[in-house]
mmCIF file of C-alpha atoms and ligand atoms in Angstrom:
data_model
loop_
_atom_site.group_PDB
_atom_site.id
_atom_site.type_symbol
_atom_site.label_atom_id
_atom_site.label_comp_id
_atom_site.label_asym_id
_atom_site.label_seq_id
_atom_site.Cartn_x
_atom_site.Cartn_y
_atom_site.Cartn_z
ATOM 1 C CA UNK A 1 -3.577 -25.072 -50.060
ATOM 2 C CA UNK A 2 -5.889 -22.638 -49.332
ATOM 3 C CA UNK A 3 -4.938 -18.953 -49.228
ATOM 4 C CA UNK A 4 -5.507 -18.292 -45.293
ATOM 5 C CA UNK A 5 -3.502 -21.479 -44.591
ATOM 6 C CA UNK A 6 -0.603 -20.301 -46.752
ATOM 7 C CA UNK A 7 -0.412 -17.074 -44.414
ATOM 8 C CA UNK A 8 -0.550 -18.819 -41.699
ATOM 9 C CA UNK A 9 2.427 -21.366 -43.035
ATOM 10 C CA UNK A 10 4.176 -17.671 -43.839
ATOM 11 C CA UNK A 11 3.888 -15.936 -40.290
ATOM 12 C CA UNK A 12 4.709 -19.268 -38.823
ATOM 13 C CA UNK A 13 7.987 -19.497 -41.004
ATOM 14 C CA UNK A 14 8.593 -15.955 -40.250
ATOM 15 C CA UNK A 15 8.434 -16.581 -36.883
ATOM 16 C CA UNK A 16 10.855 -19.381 -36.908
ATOM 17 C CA UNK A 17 13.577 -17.367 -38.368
ATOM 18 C CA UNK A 18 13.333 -14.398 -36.459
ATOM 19 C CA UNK A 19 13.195 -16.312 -32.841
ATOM 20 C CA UNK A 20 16.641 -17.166 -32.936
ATOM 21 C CA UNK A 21 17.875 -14.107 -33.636
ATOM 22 C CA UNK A 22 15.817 -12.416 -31.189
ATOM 23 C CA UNK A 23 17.206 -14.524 -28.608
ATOM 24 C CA UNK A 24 20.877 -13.843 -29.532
ATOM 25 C CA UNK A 25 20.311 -10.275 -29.344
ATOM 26 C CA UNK A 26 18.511 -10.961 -25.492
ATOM 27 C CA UNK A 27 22.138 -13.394 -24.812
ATOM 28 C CA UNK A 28 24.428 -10.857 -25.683
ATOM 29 C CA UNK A 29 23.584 -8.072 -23.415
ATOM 30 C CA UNK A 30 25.601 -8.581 -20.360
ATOM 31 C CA UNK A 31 23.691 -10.335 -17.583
ATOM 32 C CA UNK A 32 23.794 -8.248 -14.741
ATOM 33 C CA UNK A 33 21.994 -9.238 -10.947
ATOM 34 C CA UNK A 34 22.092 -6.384 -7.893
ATOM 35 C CA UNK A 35 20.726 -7.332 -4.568
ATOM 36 C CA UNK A 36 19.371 -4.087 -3.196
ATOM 37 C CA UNK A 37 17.288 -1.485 -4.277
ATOM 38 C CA UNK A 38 19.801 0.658 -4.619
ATOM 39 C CA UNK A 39 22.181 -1.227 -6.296
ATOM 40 C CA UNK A 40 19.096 -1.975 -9.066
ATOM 41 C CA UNK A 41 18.755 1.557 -9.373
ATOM 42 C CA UNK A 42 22.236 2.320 -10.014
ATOM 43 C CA UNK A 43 22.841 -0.554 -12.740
ATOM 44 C CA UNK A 44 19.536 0.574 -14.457
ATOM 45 C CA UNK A 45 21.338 4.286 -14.974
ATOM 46 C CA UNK A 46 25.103 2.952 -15.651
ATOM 47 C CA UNK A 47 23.664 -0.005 -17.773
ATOM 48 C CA UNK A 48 20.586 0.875 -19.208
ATOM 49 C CA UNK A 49 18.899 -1.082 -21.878
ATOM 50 C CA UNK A 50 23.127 -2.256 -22.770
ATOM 51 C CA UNK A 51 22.535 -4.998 -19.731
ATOM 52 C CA UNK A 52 19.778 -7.489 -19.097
ATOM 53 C CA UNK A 53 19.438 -6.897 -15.044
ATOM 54 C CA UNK A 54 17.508 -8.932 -12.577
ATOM 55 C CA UNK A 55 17.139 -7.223 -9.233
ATOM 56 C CA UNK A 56 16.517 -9.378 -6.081
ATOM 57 C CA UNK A 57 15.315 -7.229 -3.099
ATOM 58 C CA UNK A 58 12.015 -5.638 -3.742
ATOM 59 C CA UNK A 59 10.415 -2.038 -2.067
ATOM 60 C CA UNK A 60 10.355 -2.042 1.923
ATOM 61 C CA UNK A 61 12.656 -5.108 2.125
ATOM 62 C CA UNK A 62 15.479 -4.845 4.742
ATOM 63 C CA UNK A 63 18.682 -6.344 3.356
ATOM 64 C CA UNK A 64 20.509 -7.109 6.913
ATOM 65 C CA UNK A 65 17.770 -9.598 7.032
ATOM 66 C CA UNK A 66 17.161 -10.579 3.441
ATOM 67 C CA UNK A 67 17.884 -14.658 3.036
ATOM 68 C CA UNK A 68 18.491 -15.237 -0.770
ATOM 69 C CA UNK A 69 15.961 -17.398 -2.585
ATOM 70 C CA UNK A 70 16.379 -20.918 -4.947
ATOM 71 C CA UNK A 71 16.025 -18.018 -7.588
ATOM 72 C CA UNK A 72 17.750 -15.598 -6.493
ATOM 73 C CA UNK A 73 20.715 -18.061 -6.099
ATOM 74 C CA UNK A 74 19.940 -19.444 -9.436
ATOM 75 C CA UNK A 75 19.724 -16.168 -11.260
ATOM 76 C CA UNK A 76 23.216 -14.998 -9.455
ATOM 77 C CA UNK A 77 24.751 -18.284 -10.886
ATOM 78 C CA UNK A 78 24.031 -17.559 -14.340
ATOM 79 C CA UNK A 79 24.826 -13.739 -14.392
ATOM 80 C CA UNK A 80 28.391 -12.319 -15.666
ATOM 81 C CA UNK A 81 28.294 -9.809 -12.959
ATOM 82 C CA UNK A 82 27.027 -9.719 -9.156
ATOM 83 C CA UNK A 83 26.803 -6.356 -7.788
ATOM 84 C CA UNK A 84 25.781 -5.656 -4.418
ATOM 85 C CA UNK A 85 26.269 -3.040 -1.239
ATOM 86 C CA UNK A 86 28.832 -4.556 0.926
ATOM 87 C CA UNK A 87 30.226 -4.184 4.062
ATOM 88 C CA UNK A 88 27.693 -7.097 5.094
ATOM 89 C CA UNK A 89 24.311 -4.923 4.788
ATOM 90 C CA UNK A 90 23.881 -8.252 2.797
ATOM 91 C CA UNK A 91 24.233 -10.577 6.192
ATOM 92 C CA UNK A 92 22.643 -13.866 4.734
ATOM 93 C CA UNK A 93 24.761 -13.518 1.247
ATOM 94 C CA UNK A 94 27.915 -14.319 2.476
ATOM 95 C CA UNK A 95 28.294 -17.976 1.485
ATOM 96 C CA UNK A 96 26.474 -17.302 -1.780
ATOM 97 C CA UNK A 97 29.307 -14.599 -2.373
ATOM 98 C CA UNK A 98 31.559 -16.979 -1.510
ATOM 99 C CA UNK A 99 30.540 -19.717 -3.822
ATOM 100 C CA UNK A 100 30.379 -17.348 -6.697
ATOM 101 C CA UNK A 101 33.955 -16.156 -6.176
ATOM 102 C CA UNK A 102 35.016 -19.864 -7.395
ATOM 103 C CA UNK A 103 33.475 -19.582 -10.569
ATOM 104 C CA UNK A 104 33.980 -17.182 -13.151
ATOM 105 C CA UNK A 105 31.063 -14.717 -11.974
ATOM 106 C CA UNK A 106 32.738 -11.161 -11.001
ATOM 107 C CA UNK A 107 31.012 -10.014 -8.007
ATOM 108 C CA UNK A 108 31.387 -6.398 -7.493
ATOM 109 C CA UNK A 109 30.620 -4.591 -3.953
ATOM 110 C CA UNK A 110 30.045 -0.789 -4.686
ATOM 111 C CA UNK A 111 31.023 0.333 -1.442
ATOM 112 C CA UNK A 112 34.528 -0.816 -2.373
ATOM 113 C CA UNK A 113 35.397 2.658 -3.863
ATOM 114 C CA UNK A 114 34.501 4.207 -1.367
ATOM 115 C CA UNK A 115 36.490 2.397 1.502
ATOM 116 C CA UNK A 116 39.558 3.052 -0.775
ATOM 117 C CA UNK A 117 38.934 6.779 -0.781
ATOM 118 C CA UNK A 118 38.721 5.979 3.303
ATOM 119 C CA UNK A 119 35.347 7.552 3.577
ATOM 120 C CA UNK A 120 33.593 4.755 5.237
ATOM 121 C CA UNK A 121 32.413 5.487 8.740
ATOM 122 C CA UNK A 122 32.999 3.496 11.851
ATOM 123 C CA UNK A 123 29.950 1.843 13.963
ATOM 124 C CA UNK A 124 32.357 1.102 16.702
ATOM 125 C CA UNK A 125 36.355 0.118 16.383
ATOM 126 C CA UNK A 126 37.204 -1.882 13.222
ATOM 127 C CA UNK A 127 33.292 -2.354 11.903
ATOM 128 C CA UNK A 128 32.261 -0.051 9.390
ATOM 129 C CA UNK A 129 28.915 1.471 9.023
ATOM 130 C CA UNK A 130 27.502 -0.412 6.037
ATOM 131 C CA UNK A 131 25.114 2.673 5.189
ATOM 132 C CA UNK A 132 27.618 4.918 2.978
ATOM 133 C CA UNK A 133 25.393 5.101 -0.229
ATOM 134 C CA UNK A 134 23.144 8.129 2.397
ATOM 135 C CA UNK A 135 26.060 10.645 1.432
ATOM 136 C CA UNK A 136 25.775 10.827 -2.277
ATOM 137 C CA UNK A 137 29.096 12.041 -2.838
ATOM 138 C CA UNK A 138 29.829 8.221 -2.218
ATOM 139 C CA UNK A 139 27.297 7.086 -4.194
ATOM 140 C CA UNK A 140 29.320 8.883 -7.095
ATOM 141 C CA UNK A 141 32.318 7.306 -6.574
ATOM 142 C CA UNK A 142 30.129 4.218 -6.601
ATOM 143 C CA UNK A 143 28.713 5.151 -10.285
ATOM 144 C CA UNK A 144 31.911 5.366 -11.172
ATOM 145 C CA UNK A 145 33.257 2.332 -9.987
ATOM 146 C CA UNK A 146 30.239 0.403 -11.695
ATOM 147 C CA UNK A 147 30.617 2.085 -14.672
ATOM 148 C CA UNK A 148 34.247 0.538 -14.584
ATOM 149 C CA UNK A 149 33.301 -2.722 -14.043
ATOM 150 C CA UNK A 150 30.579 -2.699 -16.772
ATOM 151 C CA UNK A 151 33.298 -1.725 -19.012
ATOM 152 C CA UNK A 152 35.614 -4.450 -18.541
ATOM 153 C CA UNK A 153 33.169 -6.647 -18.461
ATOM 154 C CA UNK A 154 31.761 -5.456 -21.699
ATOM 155 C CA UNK A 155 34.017 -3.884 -23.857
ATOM 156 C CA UNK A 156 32.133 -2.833 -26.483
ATOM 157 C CA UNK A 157 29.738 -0.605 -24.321
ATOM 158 C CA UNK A 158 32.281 1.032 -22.352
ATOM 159 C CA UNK A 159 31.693 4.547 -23.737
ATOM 160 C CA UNK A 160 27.917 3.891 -23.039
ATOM 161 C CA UNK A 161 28.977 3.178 -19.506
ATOM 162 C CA UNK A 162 31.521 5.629 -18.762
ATOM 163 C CA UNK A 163 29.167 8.545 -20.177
ATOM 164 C CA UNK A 164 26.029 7.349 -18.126
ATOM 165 C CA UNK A 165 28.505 7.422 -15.196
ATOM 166 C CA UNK A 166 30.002 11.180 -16.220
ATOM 167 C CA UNK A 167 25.928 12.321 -16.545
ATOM 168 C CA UNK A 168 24.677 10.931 -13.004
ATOM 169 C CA UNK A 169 27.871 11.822 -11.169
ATOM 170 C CA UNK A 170 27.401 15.361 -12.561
ATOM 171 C CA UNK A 171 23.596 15.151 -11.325
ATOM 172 C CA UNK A 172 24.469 13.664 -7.886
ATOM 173 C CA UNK A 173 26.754 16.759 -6.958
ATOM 174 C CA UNK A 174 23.441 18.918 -7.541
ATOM 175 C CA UNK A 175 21.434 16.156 -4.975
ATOM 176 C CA UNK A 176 24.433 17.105 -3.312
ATOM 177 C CA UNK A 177 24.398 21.031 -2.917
ATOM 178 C CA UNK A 178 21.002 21.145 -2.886
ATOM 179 C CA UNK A 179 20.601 18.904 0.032
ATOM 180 C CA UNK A 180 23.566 20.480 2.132
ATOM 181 C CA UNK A 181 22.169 24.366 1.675
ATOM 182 C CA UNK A 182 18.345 23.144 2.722
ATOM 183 C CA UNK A 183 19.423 20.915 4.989
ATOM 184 C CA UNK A 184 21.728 23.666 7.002
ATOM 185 C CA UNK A 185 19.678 26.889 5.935
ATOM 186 C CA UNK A 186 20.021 29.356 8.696
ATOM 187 C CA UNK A 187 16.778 28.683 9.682
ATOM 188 C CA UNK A 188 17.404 25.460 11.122
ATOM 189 C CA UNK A 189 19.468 26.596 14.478
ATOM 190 C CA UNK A 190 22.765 24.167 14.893
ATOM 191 C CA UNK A 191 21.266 22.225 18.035
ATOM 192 C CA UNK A 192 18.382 21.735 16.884
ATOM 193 C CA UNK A 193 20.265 19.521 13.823
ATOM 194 C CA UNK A 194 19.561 16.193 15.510
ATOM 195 C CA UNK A 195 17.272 13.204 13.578
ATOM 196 C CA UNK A 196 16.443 10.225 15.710
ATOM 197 C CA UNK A 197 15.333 7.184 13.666
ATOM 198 C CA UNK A 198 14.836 3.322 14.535
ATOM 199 C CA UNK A 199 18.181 2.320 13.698
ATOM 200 C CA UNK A 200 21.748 4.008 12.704
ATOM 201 C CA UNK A 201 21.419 3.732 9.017
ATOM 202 C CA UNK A 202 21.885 7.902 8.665
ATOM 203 C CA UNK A 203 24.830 8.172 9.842
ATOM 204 C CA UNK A 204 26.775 8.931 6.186
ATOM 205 C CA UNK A 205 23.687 11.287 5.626
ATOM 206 C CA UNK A 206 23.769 13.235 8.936
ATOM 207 C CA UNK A 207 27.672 13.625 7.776
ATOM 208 C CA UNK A 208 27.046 15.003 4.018
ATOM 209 C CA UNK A 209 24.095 17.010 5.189
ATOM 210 C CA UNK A 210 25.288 18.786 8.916
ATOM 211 C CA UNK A 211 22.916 17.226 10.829
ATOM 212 C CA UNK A 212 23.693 15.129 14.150
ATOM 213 C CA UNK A 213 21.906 11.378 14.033
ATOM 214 C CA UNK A 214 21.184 8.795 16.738
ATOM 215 C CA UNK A 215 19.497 5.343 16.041
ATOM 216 C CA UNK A 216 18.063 3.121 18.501
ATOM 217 C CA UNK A 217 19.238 -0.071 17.428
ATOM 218 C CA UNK A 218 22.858 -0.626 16.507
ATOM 219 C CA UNK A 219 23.998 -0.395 11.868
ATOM 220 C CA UNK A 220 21.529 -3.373 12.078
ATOM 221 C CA UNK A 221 18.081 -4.690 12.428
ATOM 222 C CA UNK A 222 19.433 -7.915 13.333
ATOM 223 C CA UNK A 223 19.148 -7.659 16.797
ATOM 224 C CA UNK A 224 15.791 -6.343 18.779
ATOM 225 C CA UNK A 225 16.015 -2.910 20.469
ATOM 226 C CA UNK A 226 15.880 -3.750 24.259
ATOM 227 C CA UNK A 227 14.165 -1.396 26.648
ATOM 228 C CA UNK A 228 17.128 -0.083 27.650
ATOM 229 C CA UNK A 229 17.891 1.244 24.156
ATOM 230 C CA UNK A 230 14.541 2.657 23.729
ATOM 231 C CA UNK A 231 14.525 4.239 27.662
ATOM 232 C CA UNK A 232 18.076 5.728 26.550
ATOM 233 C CA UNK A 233 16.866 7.606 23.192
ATOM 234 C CA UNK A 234 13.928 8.219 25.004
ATOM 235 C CA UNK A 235 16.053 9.827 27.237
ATOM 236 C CA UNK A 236 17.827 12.266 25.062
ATOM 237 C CA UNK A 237 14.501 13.098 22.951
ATOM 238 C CA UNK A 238 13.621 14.432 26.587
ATOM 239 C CA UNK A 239 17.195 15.915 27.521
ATOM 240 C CA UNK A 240 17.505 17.888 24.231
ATOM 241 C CA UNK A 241 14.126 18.754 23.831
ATOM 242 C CA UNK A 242 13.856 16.916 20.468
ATOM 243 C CA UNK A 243 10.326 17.675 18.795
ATOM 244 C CA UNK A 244 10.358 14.946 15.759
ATOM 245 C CA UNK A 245 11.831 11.430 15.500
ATOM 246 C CA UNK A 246 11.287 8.993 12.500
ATOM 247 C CA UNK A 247 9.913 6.244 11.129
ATOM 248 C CA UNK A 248 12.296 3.925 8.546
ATOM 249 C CA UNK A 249 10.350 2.549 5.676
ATOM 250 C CA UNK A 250 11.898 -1.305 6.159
ATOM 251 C CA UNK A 251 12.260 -1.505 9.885
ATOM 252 C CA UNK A 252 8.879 -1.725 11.934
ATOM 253 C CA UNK A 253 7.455 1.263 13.402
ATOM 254 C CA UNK A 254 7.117 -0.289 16.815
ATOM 255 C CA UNK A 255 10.321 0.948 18.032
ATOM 256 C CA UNK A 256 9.939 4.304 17.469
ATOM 257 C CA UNK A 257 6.290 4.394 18.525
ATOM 258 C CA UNK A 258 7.711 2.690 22.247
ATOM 259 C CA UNK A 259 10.177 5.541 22.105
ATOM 260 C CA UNK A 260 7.763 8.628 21.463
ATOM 261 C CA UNK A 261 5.239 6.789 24.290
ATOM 262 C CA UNK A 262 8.078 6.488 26.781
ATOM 263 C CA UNK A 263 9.300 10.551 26.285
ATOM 264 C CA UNK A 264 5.793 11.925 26.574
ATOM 265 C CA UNK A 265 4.984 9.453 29.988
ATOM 266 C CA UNK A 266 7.884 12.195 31.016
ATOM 267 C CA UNK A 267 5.782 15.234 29.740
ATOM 268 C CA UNK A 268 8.058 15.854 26.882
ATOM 269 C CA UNK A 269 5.999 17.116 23.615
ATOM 270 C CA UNK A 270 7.473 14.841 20.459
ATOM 271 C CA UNK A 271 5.667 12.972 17.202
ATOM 272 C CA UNK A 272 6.594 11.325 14.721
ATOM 273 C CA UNK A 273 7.606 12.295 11.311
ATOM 274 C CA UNK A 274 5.078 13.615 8.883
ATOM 275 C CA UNK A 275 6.278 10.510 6.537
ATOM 276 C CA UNK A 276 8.825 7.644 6.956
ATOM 277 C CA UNK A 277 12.221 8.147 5.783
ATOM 278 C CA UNK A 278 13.565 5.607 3.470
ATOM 279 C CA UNK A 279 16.614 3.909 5.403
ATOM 280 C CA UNK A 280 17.744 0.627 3.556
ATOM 281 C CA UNK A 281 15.117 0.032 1.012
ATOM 282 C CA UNK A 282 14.074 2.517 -1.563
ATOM 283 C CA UNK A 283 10.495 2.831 -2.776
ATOM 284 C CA UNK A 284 8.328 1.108 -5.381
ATOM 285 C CA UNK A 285 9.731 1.885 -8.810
ATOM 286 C CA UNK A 286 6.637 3.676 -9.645
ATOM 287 C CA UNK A 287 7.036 6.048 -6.352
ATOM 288 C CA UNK A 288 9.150 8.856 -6.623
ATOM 289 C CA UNK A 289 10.889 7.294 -4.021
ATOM 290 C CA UNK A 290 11.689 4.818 -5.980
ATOM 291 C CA UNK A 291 15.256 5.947 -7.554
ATOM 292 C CA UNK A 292 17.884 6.919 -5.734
ATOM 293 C CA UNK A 293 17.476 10.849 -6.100
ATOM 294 C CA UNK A 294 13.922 10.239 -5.115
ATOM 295 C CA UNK A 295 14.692 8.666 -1.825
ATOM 296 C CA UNK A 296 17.129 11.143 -1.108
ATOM 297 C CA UNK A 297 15.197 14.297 -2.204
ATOM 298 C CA UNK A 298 11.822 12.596 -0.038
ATOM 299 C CA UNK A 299 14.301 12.342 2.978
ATOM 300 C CA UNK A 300 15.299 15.699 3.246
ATOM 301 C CA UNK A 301 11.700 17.328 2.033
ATOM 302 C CA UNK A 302 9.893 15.063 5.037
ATOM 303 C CA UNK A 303 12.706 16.222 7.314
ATOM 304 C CA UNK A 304 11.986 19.674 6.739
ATOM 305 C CA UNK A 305 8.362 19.112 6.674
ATOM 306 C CA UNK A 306 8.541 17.829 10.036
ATOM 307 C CA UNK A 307 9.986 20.069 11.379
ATOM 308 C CA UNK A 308 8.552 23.050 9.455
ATOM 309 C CA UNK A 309 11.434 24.500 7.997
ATOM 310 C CA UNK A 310 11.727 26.092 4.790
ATOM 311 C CA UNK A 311 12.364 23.657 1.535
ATOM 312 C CA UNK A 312 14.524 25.359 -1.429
ATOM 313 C CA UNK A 313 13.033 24.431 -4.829
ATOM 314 C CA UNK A 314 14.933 21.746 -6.674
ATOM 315 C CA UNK A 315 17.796 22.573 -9.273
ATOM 316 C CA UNK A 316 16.166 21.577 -12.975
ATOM 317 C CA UNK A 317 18.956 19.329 -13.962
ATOM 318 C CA UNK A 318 18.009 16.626 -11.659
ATOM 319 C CA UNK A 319 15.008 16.236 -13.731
ATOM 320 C CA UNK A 320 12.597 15.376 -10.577
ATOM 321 C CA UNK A 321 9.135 16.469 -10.719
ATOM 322 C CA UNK A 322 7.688 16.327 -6.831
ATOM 323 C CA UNK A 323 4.675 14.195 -6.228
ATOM 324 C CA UNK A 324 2.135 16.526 -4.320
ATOM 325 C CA UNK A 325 2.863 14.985 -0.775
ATOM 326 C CA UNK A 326 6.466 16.591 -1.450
ATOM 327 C CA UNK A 327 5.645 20.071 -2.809
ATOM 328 C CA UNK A 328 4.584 23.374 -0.863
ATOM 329 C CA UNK A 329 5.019 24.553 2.897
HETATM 330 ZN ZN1 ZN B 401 20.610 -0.755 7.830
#
């Protein structure tokens, strides 16, 4: 045997008997899926490299109209742990959720903390607003609750967990402050505290951050804004002498655009956002809208913007450099 073909026999042996433990290692981390952005973005910073995570809905998707796919179905079947938003954001999931609740998956809504603090909001009598991760003080109890889960699910890591949870809880209450002092600096005069956007996903946010909020559609983009919607917003933009309404990243910009032509055919002077705000889908993960910090930090900055009010800078521990777009003014 000649000397190249021995190494070859050698990396091919060596190959052999490190494959199945590489494998192992991959099978024991707990198998995680999360259906929204969001929820991704949250198991990433509970679980980190502890949990092998598959997340479903990609950038710009819109969950209230997200069908699951043969994969996604497949990959929730094998996981140990199904965590999504709740409150069915996830409209087409419900018979998947369902199925999975037979079998010995635990499926794990993360709004469930936080309608057992009874800090959900109410779209109309006895239907609550879906969109509570916008106030990040529920998004903490929501780290928390994860963390939990992750624990009991996985034993060993539960100190890995709990600490992860303990450091972005801590951070979130700075997204928090932050947010609240820019977003009601005395600049900004109380009336003028009002954000119109396509449809009422910033409700929770208006509420952690002082600000008034009125979507066009109803808490989903199920159903089509009718003229009468749009005429109505249109409407108040006129009545209160609103200068700025916005554009959601996952619902088309067609409503809004009907909305801002209908209030200027009665002389009124409004435009559209200087960027879209992030409603149910976070960015790319490359963007720095991307995270969940990100999405909330480009909300408020682009509110501002907009409007031309002042932006405090950014407390350090949150660790966020600003992409260009965001800094300034
Ligand atoms: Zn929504």
């Amino acid at each position: 045997m000649g000397k190249s073909k021995r190494w070859v026999l050698l990396l091919l042996l060596m190959t052999l008997m490190l494959m199945p433990f590489g494998a192992l290692r991959a099978e024991e981390r707990l198998r995680v899926v999360a259906t929204t952005t969001q929820a991704a973005d949250l198991a990433r910073i509970i679980g980190g490299e502890r949990i092998a995570l598959t997340a479903l809905m990609g950038a710009g998707v819109d969950p209230h109209l997200y069908k699951p796919t043969e994969s996604d179905i497949a990959a929730m079947n094998s996981a140990q742990v199904v965590i999504y938003s709740g409150l069915n954001l996830e409209g087409q999931f419900e018979t998947v959720f369902a199925a999975l609740g037979q079998r010995a998956i635990r499926t794990y809504a993360l709004s469930a903390p936080v309608a057992d603090a009874g800090f959900l909001l109410e779209e109309e009598v006895g239907v609550p607003d879906p969109h509570f991760w916008f106030d990040p003080r529920n998004w903490a109890l929501a780290a928390e609750g994860l963390a939990a889960v992750l624990a009991e699910s996985d034993a060993a890591n539960a100190d890995f967990y709990r600490a992860n949870a303990a450091t972005y809880t801590a951070q979130l209450e700075a997204l928090y402050d932050w947010g609240l002092a820019a977003m009601t600096d005395a600049a900004i005069p109380e009336e003028k505290r009002v954000l119109v956007t396509s449809h009422d996903a910033f409700q929770y946010f208006g509420d952690a951050f002082g600000w008034q909020v009125r979507g066009i559609q109803g808490i989903s983009t199920a159903a089509e804004a009718s003229v009468a919607d749009i005429q109505a917003v249109a409407d108040l933009v006129v009545s209160e002498g609103i200068s700025v309404i916005f554009v959601e990243s996952s619902v088309p910009r067609a409503t809004i655009e009907s909305v801002v032509a209908a209030a200027q055919a009665q002389g009124a002077s409004v435009k559209v956002g200087v960027r879209e705000l992030y409603s149910d889908a976070m960015g790319a993960p490359e963007d720095f809208g991307g995270s969940y910090m990100g999405m909330i930090t480009h909300n408020i900055i682009t509110i501002l913007h907009s409007f031309g009010y002042p932006v405090p800078p950014l407390p350090e521990s949150l660790g966020l450099a600003l992409p260009e777009e965001l800094q300034g003014r």
